[in-house]
C-alpha positions as a printed Julia matrix, in Angstrom:
73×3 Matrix{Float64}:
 -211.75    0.89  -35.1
 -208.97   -0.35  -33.13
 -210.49   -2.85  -30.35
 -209.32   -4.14  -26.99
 -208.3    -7.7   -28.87
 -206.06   -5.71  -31.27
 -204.15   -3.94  -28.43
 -203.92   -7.12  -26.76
 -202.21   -8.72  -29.63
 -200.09   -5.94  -30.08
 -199.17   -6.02  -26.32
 -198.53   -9.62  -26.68
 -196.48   -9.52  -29.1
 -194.32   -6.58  -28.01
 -193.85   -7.94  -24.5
 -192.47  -11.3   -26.82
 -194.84  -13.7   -24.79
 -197.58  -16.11  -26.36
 -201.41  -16.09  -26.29
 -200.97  -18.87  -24.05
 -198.7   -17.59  -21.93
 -201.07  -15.02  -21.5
 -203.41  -17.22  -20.19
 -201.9   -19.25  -17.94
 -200.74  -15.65  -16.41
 -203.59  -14.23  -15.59
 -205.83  -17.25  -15.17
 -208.03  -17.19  -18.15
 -208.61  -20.6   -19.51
 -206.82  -20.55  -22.9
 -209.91  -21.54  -25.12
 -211.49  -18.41  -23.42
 -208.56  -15.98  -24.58
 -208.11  -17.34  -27.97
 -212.45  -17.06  -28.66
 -211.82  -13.49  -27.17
 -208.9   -13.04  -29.13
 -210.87  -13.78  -32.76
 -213.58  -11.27  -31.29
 -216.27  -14.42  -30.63
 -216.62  -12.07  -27.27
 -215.54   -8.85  -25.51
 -213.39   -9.2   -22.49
 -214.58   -8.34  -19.04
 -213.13   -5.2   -17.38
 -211.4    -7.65  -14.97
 -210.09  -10.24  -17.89
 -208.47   -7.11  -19.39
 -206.93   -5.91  -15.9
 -205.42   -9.3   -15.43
 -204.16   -9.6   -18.96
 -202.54   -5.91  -18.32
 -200.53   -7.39  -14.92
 -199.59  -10.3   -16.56
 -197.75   -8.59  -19.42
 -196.67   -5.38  -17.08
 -198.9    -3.0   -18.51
 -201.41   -0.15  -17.55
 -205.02   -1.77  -18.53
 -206.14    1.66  -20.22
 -203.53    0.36  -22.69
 -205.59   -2.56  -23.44
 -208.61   -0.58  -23.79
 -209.6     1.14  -27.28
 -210.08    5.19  -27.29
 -213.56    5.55  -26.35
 -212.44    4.39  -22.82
 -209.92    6.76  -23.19
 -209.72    9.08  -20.07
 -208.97   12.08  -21.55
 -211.79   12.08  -24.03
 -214.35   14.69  -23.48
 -218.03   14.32  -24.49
């Protein structure tokens, strides 16, 4: 299962920026991110929103299928 850290990391790396760019972008302290990052926690709606704007992306990308909203119950 693909989770919001992967897409992060893929978003990261395909926008050519660094984890700690990242952070000092959208404001999450860079110990936070990289704990996040190795799954130690799950990111708030509003860490993943920020992390989206800082790397010019639409937050559902950051967000793994099940918040998908085009899935159906």
């Amino acid at each position: 299962m693909t989770t919001s850290a992967d897409l992060i990391a893929a978003a990261i790396l395909t926008a050519e920026r660094s984890q700690k760019w990242v952070a000092d972008k959208s404001g999450i302290p860079a110990t936070t991110l990289r704990r996040k990052m190795r799954g130690g926690a799950d990111f708030t709606v509003g860490e993943v929103a920020r992390i989206a704007r800082s790397l010019g992306v639409h937050p559902a990308d950051l967000l793994p299928e099940a918040f998908d909203r085009e899935v159906s119950a």
